[in-house]
PDB file of C-alpha atoms in Angstrom:
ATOM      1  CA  UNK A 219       6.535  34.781   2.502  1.00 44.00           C
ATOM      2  CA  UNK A 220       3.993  32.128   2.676  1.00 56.00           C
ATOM      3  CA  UNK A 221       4.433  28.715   3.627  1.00 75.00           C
ATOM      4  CA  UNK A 222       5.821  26.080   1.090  1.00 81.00           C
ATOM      5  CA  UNK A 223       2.735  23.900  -0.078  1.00 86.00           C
ATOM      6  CA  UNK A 224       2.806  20.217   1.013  1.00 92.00           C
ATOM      7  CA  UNK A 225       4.203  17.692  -1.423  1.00 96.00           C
ATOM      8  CA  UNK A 226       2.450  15.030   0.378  1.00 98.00           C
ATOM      9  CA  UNK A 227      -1.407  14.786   0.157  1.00 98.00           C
ATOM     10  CA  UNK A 228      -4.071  12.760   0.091  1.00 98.00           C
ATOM     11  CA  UNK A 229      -5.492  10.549  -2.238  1.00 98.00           C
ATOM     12  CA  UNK A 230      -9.538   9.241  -2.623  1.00 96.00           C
ATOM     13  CA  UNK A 231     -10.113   6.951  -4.893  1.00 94.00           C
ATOM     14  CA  UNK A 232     -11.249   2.589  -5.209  1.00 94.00           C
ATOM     15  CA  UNK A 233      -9.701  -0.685  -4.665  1.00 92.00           C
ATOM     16  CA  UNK A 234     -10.775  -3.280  -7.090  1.00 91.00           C
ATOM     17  CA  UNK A 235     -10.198  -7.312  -6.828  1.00 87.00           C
ATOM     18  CA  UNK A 236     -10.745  -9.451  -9.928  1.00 87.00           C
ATOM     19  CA  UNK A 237     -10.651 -13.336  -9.720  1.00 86.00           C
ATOM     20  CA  UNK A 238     -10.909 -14.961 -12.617  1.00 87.00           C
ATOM     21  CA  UNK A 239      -9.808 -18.647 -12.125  1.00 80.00           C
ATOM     22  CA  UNK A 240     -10.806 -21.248 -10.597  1.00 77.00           C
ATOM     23  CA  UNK A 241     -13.655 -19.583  -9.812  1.00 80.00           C
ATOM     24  CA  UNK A 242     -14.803 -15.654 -10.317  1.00 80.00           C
ATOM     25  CA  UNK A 243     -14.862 -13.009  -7.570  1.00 77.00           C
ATOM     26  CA  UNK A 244     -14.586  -9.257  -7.550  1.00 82.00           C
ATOM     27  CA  UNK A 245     -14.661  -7.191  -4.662  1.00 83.00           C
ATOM     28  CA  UNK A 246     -14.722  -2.784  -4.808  1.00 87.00           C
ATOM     29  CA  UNK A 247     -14.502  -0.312  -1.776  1.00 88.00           C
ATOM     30  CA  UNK A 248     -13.402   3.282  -1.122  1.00 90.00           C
ATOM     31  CA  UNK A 249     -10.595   4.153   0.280  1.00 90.00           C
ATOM     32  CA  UNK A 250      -8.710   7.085   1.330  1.00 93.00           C
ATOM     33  CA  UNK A 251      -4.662   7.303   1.288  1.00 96.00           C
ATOM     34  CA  UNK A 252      -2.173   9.643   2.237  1.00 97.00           C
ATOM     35  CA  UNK A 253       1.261  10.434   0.208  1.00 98.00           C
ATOM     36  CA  UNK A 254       3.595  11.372   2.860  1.00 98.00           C
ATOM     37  CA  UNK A 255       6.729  12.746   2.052  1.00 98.00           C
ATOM     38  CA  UNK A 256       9.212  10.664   4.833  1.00 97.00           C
ATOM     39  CA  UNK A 257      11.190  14.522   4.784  1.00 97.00           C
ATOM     40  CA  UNK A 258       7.732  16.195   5.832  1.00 97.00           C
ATOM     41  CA  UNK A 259       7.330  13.863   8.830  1.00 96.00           C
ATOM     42  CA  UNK A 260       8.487  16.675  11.313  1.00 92.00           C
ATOM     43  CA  UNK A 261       6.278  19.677   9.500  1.00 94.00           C
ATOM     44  CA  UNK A 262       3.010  17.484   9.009  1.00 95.00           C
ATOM     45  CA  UNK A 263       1.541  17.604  13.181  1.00 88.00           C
ATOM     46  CA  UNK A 264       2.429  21.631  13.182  1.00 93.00           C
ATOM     47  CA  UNK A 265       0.705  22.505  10.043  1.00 94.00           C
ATOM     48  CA  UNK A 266      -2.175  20.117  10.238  1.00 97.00           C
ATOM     49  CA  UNK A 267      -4.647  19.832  13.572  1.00 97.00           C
ATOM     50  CA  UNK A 268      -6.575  16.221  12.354  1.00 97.00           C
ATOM     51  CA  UNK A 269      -3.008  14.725  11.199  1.00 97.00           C
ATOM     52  CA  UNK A 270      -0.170  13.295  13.992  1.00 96.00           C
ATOM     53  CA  UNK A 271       2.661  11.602  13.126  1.00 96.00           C
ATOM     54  CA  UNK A 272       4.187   9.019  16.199  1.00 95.00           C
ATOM     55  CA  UNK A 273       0.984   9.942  18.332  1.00 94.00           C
ATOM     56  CA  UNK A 274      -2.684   9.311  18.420  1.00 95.00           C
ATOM     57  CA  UNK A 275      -5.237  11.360  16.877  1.00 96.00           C
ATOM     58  CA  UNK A 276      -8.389  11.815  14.281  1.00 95.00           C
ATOM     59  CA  UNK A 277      -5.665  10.611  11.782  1.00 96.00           C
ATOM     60  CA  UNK A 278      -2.117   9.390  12.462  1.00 96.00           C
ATOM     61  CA  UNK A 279       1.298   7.915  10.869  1.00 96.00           C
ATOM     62  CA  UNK A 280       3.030   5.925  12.789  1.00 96.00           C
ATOM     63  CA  UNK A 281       6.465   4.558  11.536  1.00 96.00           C
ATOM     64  CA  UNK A 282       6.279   1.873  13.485  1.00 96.00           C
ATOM     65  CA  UNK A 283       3.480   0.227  11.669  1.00 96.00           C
ATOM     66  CA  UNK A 284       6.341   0.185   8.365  1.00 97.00           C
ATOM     67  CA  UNK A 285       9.251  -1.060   7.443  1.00 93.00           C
ATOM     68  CA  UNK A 286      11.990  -2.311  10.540  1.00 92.00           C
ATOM     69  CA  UNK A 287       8.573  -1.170  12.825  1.00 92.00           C
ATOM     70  CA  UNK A 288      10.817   1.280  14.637  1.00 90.00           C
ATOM     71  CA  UNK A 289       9.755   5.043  15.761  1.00 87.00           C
ATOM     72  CA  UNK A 290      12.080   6.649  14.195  1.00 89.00           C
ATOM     73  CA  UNK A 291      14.312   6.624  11.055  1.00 93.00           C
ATOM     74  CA  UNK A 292      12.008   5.248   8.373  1.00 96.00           C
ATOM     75  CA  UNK A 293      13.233   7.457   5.441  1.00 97.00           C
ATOM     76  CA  UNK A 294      17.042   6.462   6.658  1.00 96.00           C
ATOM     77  CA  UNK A 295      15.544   2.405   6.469  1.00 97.00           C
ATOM     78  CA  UNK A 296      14.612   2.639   2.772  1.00 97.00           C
ATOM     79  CA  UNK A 297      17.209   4.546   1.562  1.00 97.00           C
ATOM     80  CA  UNK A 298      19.501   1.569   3.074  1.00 96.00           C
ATOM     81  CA  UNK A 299      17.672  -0.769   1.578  1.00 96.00           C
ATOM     82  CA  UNK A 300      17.939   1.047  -1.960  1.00 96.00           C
ATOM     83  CA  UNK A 301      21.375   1.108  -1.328  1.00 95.00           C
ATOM     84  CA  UNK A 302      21.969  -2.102  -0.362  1.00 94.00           C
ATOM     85  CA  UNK A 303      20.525  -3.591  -3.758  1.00 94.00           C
ATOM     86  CA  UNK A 304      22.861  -1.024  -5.805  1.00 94.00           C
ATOM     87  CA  UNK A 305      20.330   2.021  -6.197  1.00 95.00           C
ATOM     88  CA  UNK A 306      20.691   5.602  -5.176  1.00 95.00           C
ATOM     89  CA  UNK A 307      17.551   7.286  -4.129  1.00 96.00           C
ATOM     90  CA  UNK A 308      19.338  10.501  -3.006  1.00 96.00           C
ATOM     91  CA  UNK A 309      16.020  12.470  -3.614  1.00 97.00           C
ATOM     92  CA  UNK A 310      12.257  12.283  -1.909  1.00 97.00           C
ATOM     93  CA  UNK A 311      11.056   9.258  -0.387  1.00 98.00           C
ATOM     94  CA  UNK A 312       6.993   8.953  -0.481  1.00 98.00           C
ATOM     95  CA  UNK A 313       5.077   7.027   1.548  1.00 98.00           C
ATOM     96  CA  UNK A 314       1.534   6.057   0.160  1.00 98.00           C
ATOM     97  CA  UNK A 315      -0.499   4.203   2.509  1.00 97.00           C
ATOM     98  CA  UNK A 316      -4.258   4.069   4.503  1.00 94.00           C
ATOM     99  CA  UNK A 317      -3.449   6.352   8.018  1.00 95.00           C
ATOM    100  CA  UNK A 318      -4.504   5.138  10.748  1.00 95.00           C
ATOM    101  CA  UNK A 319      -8.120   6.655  11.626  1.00 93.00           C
ATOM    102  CA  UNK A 320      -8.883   7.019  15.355  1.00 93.00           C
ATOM    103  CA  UNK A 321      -6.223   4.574  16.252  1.00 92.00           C
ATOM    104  CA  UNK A 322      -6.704   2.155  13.761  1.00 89.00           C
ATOM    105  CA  UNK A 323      -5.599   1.044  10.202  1.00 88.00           C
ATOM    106  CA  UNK A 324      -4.623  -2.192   7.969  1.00 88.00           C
ATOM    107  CA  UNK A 325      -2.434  -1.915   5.030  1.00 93.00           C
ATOM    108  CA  UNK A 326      -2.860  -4.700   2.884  1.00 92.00           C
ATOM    109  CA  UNK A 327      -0.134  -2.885   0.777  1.00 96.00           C
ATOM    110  CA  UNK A 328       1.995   0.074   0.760  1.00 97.00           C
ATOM    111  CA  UNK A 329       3.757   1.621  -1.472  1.00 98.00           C
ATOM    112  CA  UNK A 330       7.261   3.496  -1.087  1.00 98.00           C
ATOM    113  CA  UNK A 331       8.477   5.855  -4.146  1.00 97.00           C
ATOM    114  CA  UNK A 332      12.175   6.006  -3.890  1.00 97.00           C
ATOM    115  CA  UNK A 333      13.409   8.841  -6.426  1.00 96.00           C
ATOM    116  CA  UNK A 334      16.921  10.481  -7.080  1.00 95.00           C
ATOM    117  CA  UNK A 335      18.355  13.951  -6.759  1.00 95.00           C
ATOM    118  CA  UNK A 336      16.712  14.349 -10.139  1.00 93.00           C
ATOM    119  CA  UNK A 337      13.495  14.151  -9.611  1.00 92.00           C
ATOM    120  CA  UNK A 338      13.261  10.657 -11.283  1.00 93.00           C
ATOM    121  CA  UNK A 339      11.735   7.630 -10.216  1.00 95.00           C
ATOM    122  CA  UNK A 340      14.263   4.868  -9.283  1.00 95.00           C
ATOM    123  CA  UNK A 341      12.843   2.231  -7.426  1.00 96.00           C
ATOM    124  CA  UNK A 342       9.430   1.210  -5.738  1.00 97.00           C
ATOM    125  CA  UNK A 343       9.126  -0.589  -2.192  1.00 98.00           C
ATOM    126  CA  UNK A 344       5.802  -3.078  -1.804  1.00 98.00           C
ATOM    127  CA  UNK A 345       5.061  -3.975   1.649  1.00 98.00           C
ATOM    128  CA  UNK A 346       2.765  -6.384   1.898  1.00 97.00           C
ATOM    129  CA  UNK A 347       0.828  -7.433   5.050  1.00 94.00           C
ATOM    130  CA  UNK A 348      -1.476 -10.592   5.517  1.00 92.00           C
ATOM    131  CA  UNK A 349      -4.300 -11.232   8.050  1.00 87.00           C
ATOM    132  CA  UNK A 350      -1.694 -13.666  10.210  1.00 90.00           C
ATOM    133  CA  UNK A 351       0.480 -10.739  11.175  1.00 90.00           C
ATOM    134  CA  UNK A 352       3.360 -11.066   9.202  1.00 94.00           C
ATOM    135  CA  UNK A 353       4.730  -8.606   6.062  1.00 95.00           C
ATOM    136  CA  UNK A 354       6.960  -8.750   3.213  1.00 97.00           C
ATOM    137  CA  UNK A 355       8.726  -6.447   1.051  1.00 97.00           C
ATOM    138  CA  UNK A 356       9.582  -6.609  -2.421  1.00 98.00           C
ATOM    139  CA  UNK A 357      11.845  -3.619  -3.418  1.00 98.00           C
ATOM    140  CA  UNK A 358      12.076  -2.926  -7.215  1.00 97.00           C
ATOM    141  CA  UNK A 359      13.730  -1.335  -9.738  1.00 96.00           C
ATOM    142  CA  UNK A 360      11.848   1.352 -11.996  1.00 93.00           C
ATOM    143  CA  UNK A 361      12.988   3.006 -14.960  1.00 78.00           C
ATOM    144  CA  UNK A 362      12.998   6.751 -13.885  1.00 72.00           C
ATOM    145  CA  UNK A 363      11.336   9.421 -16.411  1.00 64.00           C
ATOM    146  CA  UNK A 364       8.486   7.118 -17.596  1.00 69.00           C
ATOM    147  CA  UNK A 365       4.830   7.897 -16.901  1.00 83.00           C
ATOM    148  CA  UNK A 366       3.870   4.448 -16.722  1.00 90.00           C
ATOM    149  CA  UNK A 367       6.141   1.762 -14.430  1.00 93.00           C
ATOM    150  CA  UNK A 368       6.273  -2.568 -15.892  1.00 94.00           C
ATOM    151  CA  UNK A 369       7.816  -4.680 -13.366  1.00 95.00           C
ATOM    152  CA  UNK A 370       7.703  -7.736 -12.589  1.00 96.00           C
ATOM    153  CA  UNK A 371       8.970 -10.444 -10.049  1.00 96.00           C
ATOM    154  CA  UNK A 372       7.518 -14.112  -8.379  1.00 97.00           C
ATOM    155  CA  UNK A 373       5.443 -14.382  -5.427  1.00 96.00           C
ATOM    156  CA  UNK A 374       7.510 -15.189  -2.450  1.00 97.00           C
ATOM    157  CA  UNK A 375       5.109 -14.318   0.545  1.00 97.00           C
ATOM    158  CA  UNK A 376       1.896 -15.752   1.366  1.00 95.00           C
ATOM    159  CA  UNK A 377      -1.394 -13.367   1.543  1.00 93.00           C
ATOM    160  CA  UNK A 378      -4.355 -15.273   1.064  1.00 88.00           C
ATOM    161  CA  UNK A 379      -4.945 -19.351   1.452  1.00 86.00           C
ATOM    162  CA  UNK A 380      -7.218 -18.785  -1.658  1.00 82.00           C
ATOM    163  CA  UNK A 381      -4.320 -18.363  -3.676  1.00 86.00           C
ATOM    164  CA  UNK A 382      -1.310 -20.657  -4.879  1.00 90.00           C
ATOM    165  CA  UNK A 383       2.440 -19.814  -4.145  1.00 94.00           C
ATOM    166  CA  UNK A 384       3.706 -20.662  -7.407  1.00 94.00           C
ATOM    167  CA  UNK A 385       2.770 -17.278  -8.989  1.00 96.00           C
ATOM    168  CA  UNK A 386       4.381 -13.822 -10.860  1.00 97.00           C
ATOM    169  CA  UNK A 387       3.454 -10.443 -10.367  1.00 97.00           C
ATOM    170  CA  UNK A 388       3.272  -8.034 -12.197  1.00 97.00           C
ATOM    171  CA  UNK A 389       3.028  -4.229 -11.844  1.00 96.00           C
ATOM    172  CA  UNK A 390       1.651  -1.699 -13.705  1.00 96.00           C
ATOM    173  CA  UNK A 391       1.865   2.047 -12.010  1.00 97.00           C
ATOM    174  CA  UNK A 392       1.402   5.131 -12.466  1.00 96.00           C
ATOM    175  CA  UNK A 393       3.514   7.278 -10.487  1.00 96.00           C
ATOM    176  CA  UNK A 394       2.083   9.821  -7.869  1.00 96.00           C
ATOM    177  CA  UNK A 395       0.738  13.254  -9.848  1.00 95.00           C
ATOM    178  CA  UNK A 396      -2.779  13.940 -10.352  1.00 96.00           C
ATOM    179  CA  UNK A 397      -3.646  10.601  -9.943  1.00 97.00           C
ATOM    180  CA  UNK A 398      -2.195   7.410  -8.982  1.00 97.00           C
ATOM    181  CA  UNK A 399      -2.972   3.933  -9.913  1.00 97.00           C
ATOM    182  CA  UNK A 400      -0.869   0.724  -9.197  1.00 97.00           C
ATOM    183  CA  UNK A 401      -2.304  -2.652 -10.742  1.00 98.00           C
ATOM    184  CA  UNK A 402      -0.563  -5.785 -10.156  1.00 97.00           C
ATOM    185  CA  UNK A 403      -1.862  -8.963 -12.083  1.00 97.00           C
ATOM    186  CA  UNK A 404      -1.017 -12.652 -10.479  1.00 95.00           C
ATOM    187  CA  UNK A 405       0.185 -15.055 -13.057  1.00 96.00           C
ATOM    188  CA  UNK A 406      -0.022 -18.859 -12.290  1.00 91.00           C
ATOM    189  CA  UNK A 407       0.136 -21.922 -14.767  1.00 88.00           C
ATOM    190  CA  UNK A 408      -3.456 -21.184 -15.737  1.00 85.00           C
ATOM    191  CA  UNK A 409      -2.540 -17.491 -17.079  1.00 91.00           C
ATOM    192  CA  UNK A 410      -3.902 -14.745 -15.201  1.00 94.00           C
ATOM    193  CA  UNK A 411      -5.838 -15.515 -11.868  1.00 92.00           C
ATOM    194  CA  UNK A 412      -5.722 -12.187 -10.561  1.00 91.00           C
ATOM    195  CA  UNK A 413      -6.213  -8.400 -11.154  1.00 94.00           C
ATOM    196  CA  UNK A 414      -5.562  -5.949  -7.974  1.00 92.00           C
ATOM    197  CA  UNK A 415      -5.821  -2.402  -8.166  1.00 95.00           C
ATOM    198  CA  UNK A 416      -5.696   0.761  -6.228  1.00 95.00           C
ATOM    199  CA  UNK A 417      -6.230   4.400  -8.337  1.00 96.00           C
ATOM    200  CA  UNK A 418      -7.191   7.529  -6.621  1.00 97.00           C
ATOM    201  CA  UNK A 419      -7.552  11.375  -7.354  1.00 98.00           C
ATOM    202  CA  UNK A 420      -5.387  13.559  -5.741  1.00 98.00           C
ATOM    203  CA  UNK A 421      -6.776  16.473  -3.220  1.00 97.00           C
ATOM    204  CA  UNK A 422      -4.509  18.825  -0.944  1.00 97.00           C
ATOM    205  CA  UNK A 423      -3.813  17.805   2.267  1.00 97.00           C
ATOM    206  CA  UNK A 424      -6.144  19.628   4.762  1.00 97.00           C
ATOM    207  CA  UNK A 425      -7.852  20.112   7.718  1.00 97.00           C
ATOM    208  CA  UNK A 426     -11.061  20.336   5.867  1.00 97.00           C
ATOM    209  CA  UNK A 427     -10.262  17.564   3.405  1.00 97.00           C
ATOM    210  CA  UNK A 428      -8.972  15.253   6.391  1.00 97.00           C
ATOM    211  CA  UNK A 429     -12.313  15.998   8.144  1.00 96.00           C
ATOM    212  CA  UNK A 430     -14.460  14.711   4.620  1.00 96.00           C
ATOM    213  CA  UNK A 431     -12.812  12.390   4.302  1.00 94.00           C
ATOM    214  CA  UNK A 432     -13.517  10.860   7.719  1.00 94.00           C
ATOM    215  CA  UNK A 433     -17.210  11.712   7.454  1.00 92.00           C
ATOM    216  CA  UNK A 434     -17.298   9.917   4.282  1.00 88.00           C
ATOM    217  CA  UNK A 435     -15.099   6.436   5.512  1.00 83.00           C
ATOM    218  CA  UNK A 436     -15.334   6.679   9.378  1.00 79.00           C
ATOM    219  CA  UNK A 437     -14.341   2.952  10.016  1.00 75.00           C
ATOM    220  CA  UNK A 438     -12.006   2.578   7.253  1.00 78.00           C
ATOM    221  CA  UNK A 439      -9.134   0.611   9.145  1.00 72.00           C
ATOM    222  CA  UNK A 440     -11.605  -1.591  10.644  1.00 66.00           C
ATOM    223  CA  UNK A 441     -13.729  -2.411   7.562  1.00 67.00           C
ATOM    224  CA  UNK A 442     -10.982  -3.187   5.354  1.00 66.00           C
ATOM    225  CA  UNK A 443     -10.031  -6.420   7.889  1.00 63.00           C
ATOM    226  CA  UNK A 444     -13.475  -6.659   8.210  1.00 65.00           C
ATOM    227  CA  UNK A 445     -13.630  -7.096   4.848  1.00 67.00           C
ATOM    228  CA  UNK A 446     -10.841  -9.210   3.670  1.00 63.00           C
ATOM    229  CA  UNK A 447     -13.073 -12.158   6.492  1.00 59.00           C
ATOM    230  CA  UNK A 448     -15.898 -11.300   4.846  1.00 59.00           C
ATOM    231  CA  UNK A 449     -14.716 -11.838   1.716  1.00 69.00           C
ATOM    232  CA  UNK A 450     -13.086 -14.612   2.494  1.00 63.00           C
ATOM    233  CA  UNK A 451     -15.956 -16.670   3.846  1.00 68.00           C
ATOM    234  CA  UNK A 452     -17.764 -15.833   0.241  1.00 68.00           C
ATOM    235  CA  UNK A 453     -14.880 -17.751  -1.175  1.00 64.00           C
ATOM    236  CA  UNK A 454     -14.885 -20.573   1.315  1.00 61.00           C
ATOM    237  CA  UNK A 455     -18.950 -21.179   0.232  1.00 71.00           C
ATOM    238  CA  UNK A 456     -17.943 -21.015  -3.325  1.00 71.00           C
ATOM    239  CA  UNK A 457     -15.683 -23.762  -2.018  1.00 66.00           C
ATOM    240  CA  UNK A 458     -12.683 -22.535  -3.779  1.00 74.00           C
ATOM    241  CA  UNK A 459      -9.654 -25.292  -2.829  1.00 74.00           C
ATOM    242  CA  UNK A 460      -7.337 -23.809   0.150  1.00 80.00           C
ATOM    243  CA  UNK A 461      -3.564 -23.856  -0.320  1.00 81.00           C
ATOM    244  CA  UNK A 462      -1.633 -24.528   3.098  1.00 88.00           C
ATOM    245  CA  UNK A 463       0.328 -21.700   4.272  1.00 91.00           C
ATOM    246  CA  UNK A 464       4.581 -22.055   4.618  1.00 93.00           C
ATOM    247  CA  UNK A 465       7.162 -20.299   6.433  1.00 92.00           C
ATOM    248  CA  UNK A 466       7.811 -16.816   5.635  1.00 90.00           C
ATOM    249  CA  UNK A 467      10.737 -15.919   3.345  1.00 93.00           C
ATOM    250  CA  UNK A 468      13.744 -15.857   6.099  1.00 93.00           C
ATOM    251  CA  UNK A 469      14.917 -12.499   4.042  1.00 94.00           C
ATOM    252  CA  UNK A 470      12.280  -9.547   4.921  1.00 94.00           C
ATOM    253  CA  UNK A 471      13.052  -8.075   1.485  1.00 96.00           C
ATOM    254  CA  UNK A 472      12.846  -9.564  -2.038  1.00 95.00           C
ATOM    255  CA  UNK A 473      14.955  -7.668  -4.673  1.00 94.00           C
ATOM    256  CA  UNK A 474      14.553  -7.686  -7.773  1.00 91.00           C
ATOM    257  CA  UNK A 475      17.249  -4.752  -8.853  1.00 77.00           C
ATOM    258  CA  UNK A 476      17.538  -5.504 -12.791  1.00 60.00           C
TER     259      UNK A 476
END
């Protein structure tokens, strides 16, 4: 018998930026992302030569860039944390993410899956990194079965100085399949200020496609820091007003479990 095909894979597709107040921006780049199944960790480096997981190579995983930041035990982490806010995600736990291409990668945000037994959806884990090395996590409910996932919950964390505290997000996504797409608008007292998206097509996890995809996005963990400066200093000359940045949330995790 042949080998069982890969649930995780990889994922090419855009992320899109939309400020609309006070003043418009919009930013669009290519990206590549991987879907890793946290239960395929161990079977990924023997089936795949460009792919490690824990070590270096062309493309890597490292658990310790997620979550606690340990080397081990990351699918144990989130199920404790589903747990621990009165959800059971007894099923597959999927990791979508940038890897880390020769060594180097920044996740602006990633996306856990938490599902049941079932096969349903139950929950969804944002991590969310800024540019002064700290993260967050905001670990929502979903309602399992659905094709497309509303939630919703306030800002907590701060990302950029180009955007107030006192804000709501909310999420619109469609679960891993075909395609994937997660869109979170930021509410403030103005209405809508901004629209972030990710979508991408789905292509099987490969050799080959690993290797296109790195021809295609060589530098893709340094450009997208490279970036977020860059894009950055456009806002400072369009002398959009700064908002000083506070503590971090002494909880690591926001839930929102309702």
């Amino acid at each position: 018998m042949g080998r069982q095909p890969l649930h995780s894979a990889l994922y090419r597709g855009v992320v899109v930026h939309q400020r609309f107040k006070p003043t418009g921006h919009r930013l669009r780049y290519r990206i590549v992302s991987l879907l890793i199944d946290l239960d395929e960790l161990p079977a990924l480096s023997r089936r795949l030569r460009l792919l490690s997981v824990d070590r270096f190579n062309l493309f890597s995983i490292r658990q310790s860039d997620f979550g606690p930041r340990l080397s081990t035990g990351l699918r144990d982490w989130v199920v404790a944390q589903c747990m621990g806010a009165g959800i059971v995600a007894d099923g597959p736990i999927r990791l979508l993410a940038m890897p880390r291409i020769l060594g180097h990668a920044f996740n602006p945000l990633s996306v856990f899956f938490c599902y049941a037994a079932d096969g349903s959806l139950v929950a969804t884990l944002y991590e969310v990194r800024n540019t002064f090395g700290e993260r967050h996590s905001y670990l929502l409910a979903a309602p399992g079965g659905t094709k497309m996932i509303r939630q919703s919950c306030r800002k907590v964390f701060y990302v950029s100085p180009f955007m107030p505290m006192d804000m709501e997000y909310r999420f619109r996504v469609v679960p891993p399949g075909p395609r994937v797409s997660v869109v979170i608008d930021g509410l403030g007292e103005q209405g809508r200020l901004i629209t972030a998206s990710l979508s991408g097509r789905r292509v099987a996890l490969t050799d080959g496609a690993l290797l296109r995809a790195f021809l295609a996005a060589p530098w893709l963990g340094l450009k997208v820091l490279g970036g977020i400066h860059w894009e950055a200093l456009k806002l400072w000359r369009k002398k959009i007003g700064l908002h000083a940045k506070p503590a971090p949330p002494a909880d690591p995790i926001t839930i929102v479990a309702g």
